[in-house]
Amino acid sequence: MAEQRWDARDDRSGRSGPRDAGERQAPDPEERLAEAWRELVATARRTVADGLVVGTSGNVSVRVGDTVLVTPTGVPYERLTPADLVGVDLDGRQVRGSLRPTSELPMHLAVYRTTDARAVVHTHAVHATAVSTLVRELPLIHYVSGTLGGQVRVAPYATYGTERLAENMLRALVDRSACLLQNHGTIAHGATLAQAYDRTAQLEWMCRVWLTASSVPGLTPTLLTPAQAAEATAHLSHYGQPE
């Protein structure tokens, strides 16, 4: 084995020995924001690539400490660069960047103020938006609803970008990680951008399944009972690899 060498000039801790291989410096705050912004932009672009939004509709945010990074209003996601980082505090005051934040900022901030979410994805997904015009909650068409906390509610319609819409959304999100917005779209939150996006995609998929099954003439979709859904939800709590 090669001898471990070190140079005291490189040891900023002042210790007279080699640095522990497992030792890590705390991430630089600016680096954390930059990395979070890169992931946010990638997620926003994915919503377009996967057909969950068209043009500049929909928006994405991620919380880093007390700063919320958000997509800017009216800017195509493919044009966003590292220099376009936009951030606000939890009161909505802009603290980063010069581009105006998304018009749906009230919804994003309402989620962060009332939950432990670290990321939010809002889309105008076709099937989910269609379902939002038909029912008050998505019927129990599949046990995947358990990953969102249960039956997905529809928040009553309110003008986009308003506090009223944010209030309606919060009521629909009680004990849930996603909901439909009537005649509007979807919103989902999670501990990470990946989780928030996955929940968004799962919701759109369930809405598509229900609409497809409901469109067959002369037949009515079989739905899960609340007991069946609850049992599946219990099983889902053990899904995946242990952390």
mmCIF file of C-alpha atoms in Angstrom:
data_model
loop_
_atom_site.group_PDB
_atom_site.id
_atom_site.type_symbol
_atom_site.label_atom_id
_atom_site.label_comp_id
_atom_site.label_asym_id
_atom_site.label_seq_id
_atom_site.Cartn_x
_atom_site.Cartn_y
_atom_site.Cartn_z
ATOM 1 C CA MET A 1 0.000 0.000 0.000
ATOM 2 C CA ALA A 2 1.327 3.441 -0.897
ATOM 3 C CA GLU A 3 2.209 5.638 2.014
ATOM 4 C CA GLN A 4 -0.369 8.354 2.732
ATOM 5 C CA ARG A 5 1.182 11.778 2.319
ATOM 6 C CA TRP A 6 -0.029 15.154 3.337
ATOM 7 C CA ASP A 7 1.149 18.703 3.358
ATOM 8 C CA ALA A 8 0.534 20.882 6.392
ATOM 9 C CA ARG A 9 0.146 23.839 4.068
ATOM 10 C CA ASP A 10 -2.970 22.186 2.632
ATOM 11 C CA ASP A 11 -4.519 21.384 6.028
ATOM 12 C CA ARG A 12 -6.759 24.355 6.784
ATOM 13 C CA SER A 13 -8.075 22.782 9.963
ATOM 14 C CA GLY A 14 -4.755 23.367 11.709
ATOM 15 C CA ARG A 15 -4.463 19.671 12.677
ATOM 16 C CA SER A 16 -1.026 18.090 12.482
ATOM 17 C CA GLY A 17 -2.139 15.005 10.577
ATOM 18 C CA PRO A 18 -3.737 13.830 7.335
ATOM 19 C CA ARG A 19 -7.333 14.849 6.647
ATOM 20 C CA ASP A 20 -9.923 12.150 7.313
ATOM 21 C CA ALA A 21 -11.033 10.659 3.993
ATOM 22 C CA GLY A 22 -14.656 10.829 5.180
ATOM 23 C CA GLU A 23 -14.479 14.490 6.171
ATOM 24 C CA ARG A 24 -16.605 16.824 4.086
ATOM 25 C CA GLN A 25 -16.756 20.570 4.017
ATOM 26 C CA ALA A 26 -20.197 22.133 4.319
ATOM 27 C CA PRO A 27 -21.600 22.980 0.864
ATOM 28 C CA ASP A 28 -21.132 26.586 -0.146
ATOM 29 C CA PRO A 29 -24.542 28.352 -0.073
ATOM 30 C CA GLU A 30 -24.043 29.728 -3.567
ATOM 31 C CA GLU A 31 -23.150 26.284 -4.881
ATOM 32 C CA ARG A 32 -26.285 24.829 -3.272
ATOM 33 C CA LEU A 33 -28.442 27.452 -4.972
ATOM 34 C CA ALA A 34 -26.730 26.953 -8.317
ATOM 35 C CA GLU A 35 -27.161 23.176 -8.176
ATOM 36 C CA ALA A 36 -30.803 23.507 -7.118
ATOM 37 C CA TRP A 37 -31.420 25.922 -10.001
ATOM 38 C CA ARG A 38 -29.899 23.486 -12.500
ATOM 39 C CA GLU A 39 -32.164 20.711 -11.237
ATOM 40 C CA LEU A 40 -35.199 23.015 -11.276
ATOM 41 C CA VAL A 41 -34.567 24.016 -14.909
ATOM 42 C CA ALA A 42 -34.077 20.372 -15.896
ATOM 43 C CA THR A 43 -37.370 19.447 -14.220
ATOM 44 C CA ALA A 44 -39.216 22.318 -15.890
ATOM 45 C CA ARG A 45 -37.897 21.259 -19.282
ATOM 46 C CA ARG A 46 -38.984 17.703 -18.563
ATOM 47 C CA THR A 47 -42.583 18.831 -18.018
ATOM 48 C CA VAL A 48 -42.554 20.155 -21.584
ATOM 49 C CA ALA A 49 -40.766 17.124 -23.059
ATOM 50 C CA ASP A 50 -43.233 14.758 -21.386
ATOM 51 C CA GLY A 51 -46.260 16.716 -22.578
ATOM 52 C CA LEU A 52 -47.404 17.891 -19.149
ATOM 53 C CA VAL A 53 -47.307 21.556 -20.163
ATOM 54 C CA VAL A 54 -47.346 23.556 -23.388
ATOM 55 C CA GLY A 55 -45.161 26.592 -23.901
ATOM 56 C CA THR A 56 -44.679 28.533 -20.676
ATOM 57 C CA SER A 57 -47.683 27.098 -18.838
ATOM 58 C CA GLY A 58 -47.046 25.396 -15.524
ATOM 59 C CA ASN A 59 -44.213 26.186 -13.128
ATOM 60 C CA VAL A 60 -41.688 24.575 -10.805
ATOM 61 C CA SER A 61 -40.088 25.589 -7.507
ATOM 62 C CA VAL A 62 -37.631 24.227 -4.968
ATOM 63 C CA ARG A 63 -36.859 25.397 -1.452
ATOM 64 C CA VAL A 64 -33.239 25.865 -0.350
ATOM 65 C CA GLY A 65 -33.165 27.002 3.260
ATOM 66 C CA ASP A 66 -35.461 30.015 3.463
ATOM 67 C CA THR A 67 -35.102 30.801 -0.235
ATOM 68 C CA VAL A 68 -37.573 29.490 -2.801
ATOM 69 C CA LEU A 69 -36.240 29.215 -6.336
ATOM 70 C CA VAL A 70 -38.991 29.464 -8.954
ATOM 71 C CA THR A 71 -39.351 29.483 -12.697
ATOM 72 C CA PRO A 72 -39.845 33.025 -14.051
ATOM 73 C CA THR A 73 -43.105 34.068 -15.652
ATOM 74 C CA GLY A 74 -43.438 33.960 -19.425
ATOM 75 C CA VAL A 75 -39.946 32.660 -20.218
ATOM 76 C CA PRO A 76 -39.591 29.449 -22.281
ATOM 77 C CA TYR A 77 -37.690 26.909 -20.216
ATOM 78 C CA GLU A 78 -35.176 26.155 -22.969
ATOM 79 C CA ARG A 79 -33.972 29.749 -22.758
ATOM 80 C CA LEU A 80 -33.177 29.649 -19.040
ATOM 81 C CA THR A 81 -29.500 29.857 -18.098
ATOM 82 C CA PRO A 82 -27.598 29.794 -14.772
ATOM 83 C CA ALA A 83 -27.682 33.600 -14.843
ATOM 84 C CA ASP A 84 -31.502 33.599 -14.845
ATOM 85 C CA LEU A 85 -31.828 32.213 -11.295
ATOM 86 C CA VAL A 86 -34.931 33.629 -9.595
ATOM 87 C CA GLY A 87 -35.494 33.395 -5.848
ATOM 88 C CA VAL A 88 -37.921 34.758 -3.270
ATOM 89 C CA ASP A 89 -38.233 34.511 0.490
ATOM 90 C CA LEU A 90 -41.191 32.836 2.177
ATOM 91 C CA ASP A 91 -43.054 36.168 2.208
ATOM 92 C CA GLY A 92 -42.715 36.458 -1.559
ATOM 93 C CA ARG A 93 -40.080 39.199 -1.595
ATOM 94 C CA GLN A 94 -37.680 38.716 -4.470
ATOM 95 C CA VAL A 95 -34.157 38.161 -3.159
ATOM 96 C CA ARG A 96 -32.474 36.706 -6.244
ATOM 97 C CA GLY A 97 -32.440 37.586 -9.917
ATOM 98 C CA SER A 98 -34.126 40.248 -12.029
ATOM 99 C CA LEU A 99 -36.738 38.197 -13.909
ATOM 100 C CA ARG A 100 -40.221 38.254 -12.390
ATOM 101 C CA PRO A 101 -41.252 35.054 -10.598
ATOM 102 C CA THR A 102 -44.065 32.830 -11.831
ATOM 103 C CA SER A 103 -47.570 34.265 -11.585
ATOM 104 C CA GLU A 104 -48.528 31.200 -9.531
ATOM 105 C CA LEU A 105 -46.164 32.175 -6.717
ATOM 106 C CA PRO A 106 -49.007 32.313 -4.120
ATOM 107 C CA MET A 107 -49.701 28.590 -4.588
ATOM 108 C CA HIS A 108 -46.056 27.607 -4.240
ATOM 109 C CA LEU A 109 -45.507 29.716 -1.130
ATOM 110 C CA ALA A 110 -48.722 28.433 0.460
ATOM 111 C CA VAL A 111 -47.384 24.879 0.158
ATOM 112 C CA TYR A 112 -44.032 25.770 1.717
ATOM 113 C CA ARG A 113 -45.618 27.690 4.580
ATOM 114 C CA THR A 114 -47.954 24.865 5.581
ATOM 115 C CA THR A 115 -46.029 21.663 4.801
ATOM 116 C CA ASP A 116 -42.491 20.320 5.006
ATOM 117 C CA ALA A 117 -42.297 20.154 1.200
ATOM 118 C CA ARG A 118 -39.037 21.065 -0.477
ATOM 119 C CA ALA A 119 -40.287 21.066 -4.080
ATOM 120 C CA VAL A 120 -43.493 21.857 -5.992
ATOM 121 C CA VAL A 121 -44.498 21.050 -9.576
ATOM 122 C CA HIS A 122 -47.559 22.631 -11.229
ATOM 123 C CA THR A 123 -48.722 21.525 -14.687
ATOM 124 C CA HIS A 124 -51.570 21.841 -17.156
ATOM 125 C CA ALA A 125 -51.501 18.122 -17.995
ATOM 126 C CA VAL A 126 -54.233 17.266 -20.519
ATOM 127 C CA HIS A 127 -55.901 14.258 -18.897
ATOM 128 C CA ALA A 128 -55.707 15.625 -15.374
ATOM 129 C CA THR A 129 -57.153 18.960 -16.474
ATOM 130 C CA ALA A 130 -59.972 17.136 -18.277
ATOM 131 C CA VAL A 131 -60.801 15.140 -15.145
ATOM 132 C CA SER A 132 -60.821 18.339 -13.086
ATOM 133 C CA THR A 133 -63.805 19.532 -15.141
ATOM 134 C CA LEU A 134 -65.830 16.340 -14.586
ATOM 135 C CA VAL A 135 -65.640 15.314 -10.933
ATOM 136 C CA ARG A 136 -64.966 16.648 -7.443
ATOM 137 C CA GLU A 137 -62.342 13.982 -6.817
ATOM 138 C CA LEU A 138 -60.627 11.402 -8.968
ATOM 139 C CA PRO A 139 -62.443 8.057 -8.503
ATOM 140 C CA LEU A 140 -60.434 5.196 -6.985
ATOM 141 C CA ILE A 141 -59.379 3.797 -10.336
ATOM 142 C CA HIS A 142 -55.984 2.551 -9.139
ATOM 143 C CA TYR A 143 -54.096 1.929 -5.918
ATOM 144 C CA VAL A 144 -51.413 4.417 -6.981
ATOM 145 C CA SER A 145 -53.658 7.005 -5.342
ATOM 146 C CA GLY A 146 -52.105 5.768 -2.105
ATOM 147 C CA THR A 147 -48.776 7.305 -3.095
ATOM 148 C CA LEU A 148 -50.527 10.686 -3.077
ATOM 149 C CA GLY A 149 -52.203 10.183 0.290
ATOM 150 C CA GLY A 150 -55.545 8.825 -0.929
ATOM 151 C CA GLN A 151 -58.334 9.913 -3.248
ATOM 152 C CA VAL A 152 -57.209 12.965 -5.185
ATOM 153 C CA ARG A 153 -59.458 15.958 -4.567
ATOM 154 C CA VAL A 154 -60.310 18.755 -6.985
ATOM 155 C CA ALA A 155 -59.769 22.284 -5.694
ATOM 156 C CA PRO A 156 -62.665 24.586 -6.731
ATOM 157 C CA TYR A 157 -61.909 26.992 -9.541
ATOM 158 C CA ALA A 158 -60.416 30.407 -8.854
ATOM 159 C CA THR A 159 -58.512 32.827 -11.070
ATOM 160 C CA TYR A 160 -54.899 31.809 -11.572
ATOM 161 C CA GLY A 161 -52.274 33.575 -9.489
ATOM 162 C CA THR A 162 -54.712 34.603 -6.746
ATOM 163 C CA GLU A 163 -54.685 33.982 -3.020
ATOM 164 C CA ARG A 164 -58.150 32.467 -3.365
ATOM 165 C CA LEU A 165 -56.762 29.759 -5.638
ATOM 166 C CA ALA A 166 -53.997 29.096 -3.135
ATOM 167 C CA GLU A 167 -56.557 28.739 -0.332
ATOM 168 C CA ASN A 168 -58.705 26.354 -2.386
ATOM 169 C CA MET A 169 -55.613 24.313 -3.196
ATOM 170 C CA LEU A 170 -54.573 24.032 0.462
ATOM 171 C CA ARG A 171 -57.960 22.625 1.431
ATOM 172 C CA ALA A 172 -57.699 20.009 -1.316
ATOM 173 C CA LEU A 173 -54.171 19.123 -0.195
ATOM 174 C CA VAL A 174 -55.017 18.314 3.423
ATOM 175 C CA ASP A 175 -53.309 14.939 4.087
ATOM 176 C CA ARG A 176 -52.420 14.750 0.391
ATOM 177 C CA SER A 177 -49.309 15.422 -1.673
ATOM 178 C CA ALA A 178 -51.192 16.304 -4.867
ATOM 179 C CA CYS A 179 -54.523 17.627 -6.060
ATOM 180 C CA LEU A 180 -56.333 18.697 -9.199
ATOM 181 C CA LEU A 181 -57.196 22.339 -9.850
ATOM 182 C CA GLN A 182 -60.619 22.694 -11.444
ATOM 183 C CA ASN A 183 -60.468 23.784 -15.106
ATOM 184 C CA HIS A 184 -56.767 24.431 -14.603
ATOM 185 C CA GLY A 185 -54.366 21.545 -13.972
ATOM 186 C CA THR A 186 -52.378 19.810 -11.244
ATOM 187 C CA ILE A 187 -50.098 20.594 -8.348
ATOM 188 C CA ALA A 188 -47.908 18.166 -6.423
ATOM 189 C CA HIS A 189 -45.227 18.552 -3.799
ATOM 190 C CA GLY A 190 -42.491 16.365 -2.377
ATOM 191 C CA ALA A 191 -39.259 16.149 -0.439
ATOM 192 C CA THR A 192 -37.324 16.508 -3.708
ATOM 193 C CA LEU A 193 -37.954 17.735 -7.226
ATOM 194 C CA ALA A 194 -37.774 14.140 -8.445
ATOM 195 C CA GLN A 195 -40.485 13.075 -6.009
ATOM 196 C CA ALA A 196 -42.744 16.030 -6.809
ATOM 197 C CA TYR A 197 -42.356 15.331 -10.515
ATOM 198 C CA ASP A 198 -43.046 11.609 -10.094
ATOM 199 C CA ARG A 199 -46.237 12.364 -8.184
ATOM 200 C CA THR A 200 -47.318 14.728 -10.946
ATOM 201 C CA ALA A 201 -46.703 12.084 -13.595
ATOM 202 C CA GLN A 202 -48.527 9.404 -11.586
ATOM 203 C CA LEU A 203 -51.551 11.671 -11.182
ATOM 204 C CA GLU A 204 -51.694 12.388 -14.903
ATOM 205 C CA TRP A 205 -51.417 8.643 -15.626
ATOM 206 C CA MET A 206 -54.297 7.780 -13.264
ATOM 207 C CA CYS A 207 -56.470 10.451 -14.858
ATOM 208 C CA ARG A 208 -55.712 9.037 -18.286
ATOM 209 C CA VAL A 209 -56.608 5.513 -17.119
ATOM 210 C CA TRP A 210 -59.930 6.706 -15.694
ATOM 211 C CA LEU A 211 -60.846 8.709 -18.775
ATOM 212 C CA THR A 212 -59.913 5.815 -21.068
ATOM 213 C CA ALA A 213 -61.953 3.292 -19.088
ATOM 214 C CA SER A 214 -64.890 5.686 -18.804
ATOM 215 C CA SER A 215 -65.010 6.231 -22.556
ATOM 216 C CA VAL A 216 -65.965 2.635 -23.435
ATOM 217 C CA PRO A 217 -69.665 2.686 -24.451
ATOM 218 C CA GLY A 218 -71.984 0.625 -22.298
ATOM 219 C CA LEU A 219 -69.397 -0.162 -19.632
ATOM 220 C CA THR A 220 -68.552 1.440 -16.297
ATOM 221 C CA PRO A 221 -65.060 1.219 -14.787
ATOM 222 C CA THR A 222 -64.638 -1.000 -11.754
ATOM 223 C CA LEU A 223 -63.386 1.093 -8.848
ATOM 224 C CA LEU A 224 -61.518 0.133 -5.713
ATOM 225 C CA THR A 225 -63.385 0.225 -2.429
ATOM 226 C CA PRO A 226 -62.021 2.499 0.315
ATOM 227 C CA ALA A 227 -60.939 -0.643 2.204
ATOM 228 C CA GLN A 228 -59.026 -1.964 -0.819
ATOM 229 C CA ALA A 229 -57.381 1.391 -1.353
ATOM 230 C CA ALA A 230 -56.400 1.602 2.316
ATOM 231 C CA GLU A 231 -54.878 -1.878 2.220
ATOM 232 C CA ALA A 232 -52.854 -1.008 -0.881
ATOM 233 C CA THR A 233 -51.713 2.238 0.724
ATOM 234 C CA ALA A 234 -50.436 0.285 3.729
ATOM 235 C CA HIS A 235 -48.454 -1.970 1.406
ATOM 236 C CA LEU A 236 -47.058 1.036 -0.455
ATOM 237 C CA SER A 237 -45.494 2.322 2.762
ATOM 238 C CA HIS A 238 -42.970 -0.536 2.400
ATOM 239 C CA TYR A 239 -42.435 -0.092 -1.343
ATOM 240 C CA GLY A 240 -38.931 0.426 -2.728
ATOM 241 C CA GLN A 241 -35.484 0.047 -1.246
ATOM 242 C CA PRO A 242 -34.786 0.840 2.415
ATOM 243 C CA GLU A 243 -33.024 4.149 2.949
#
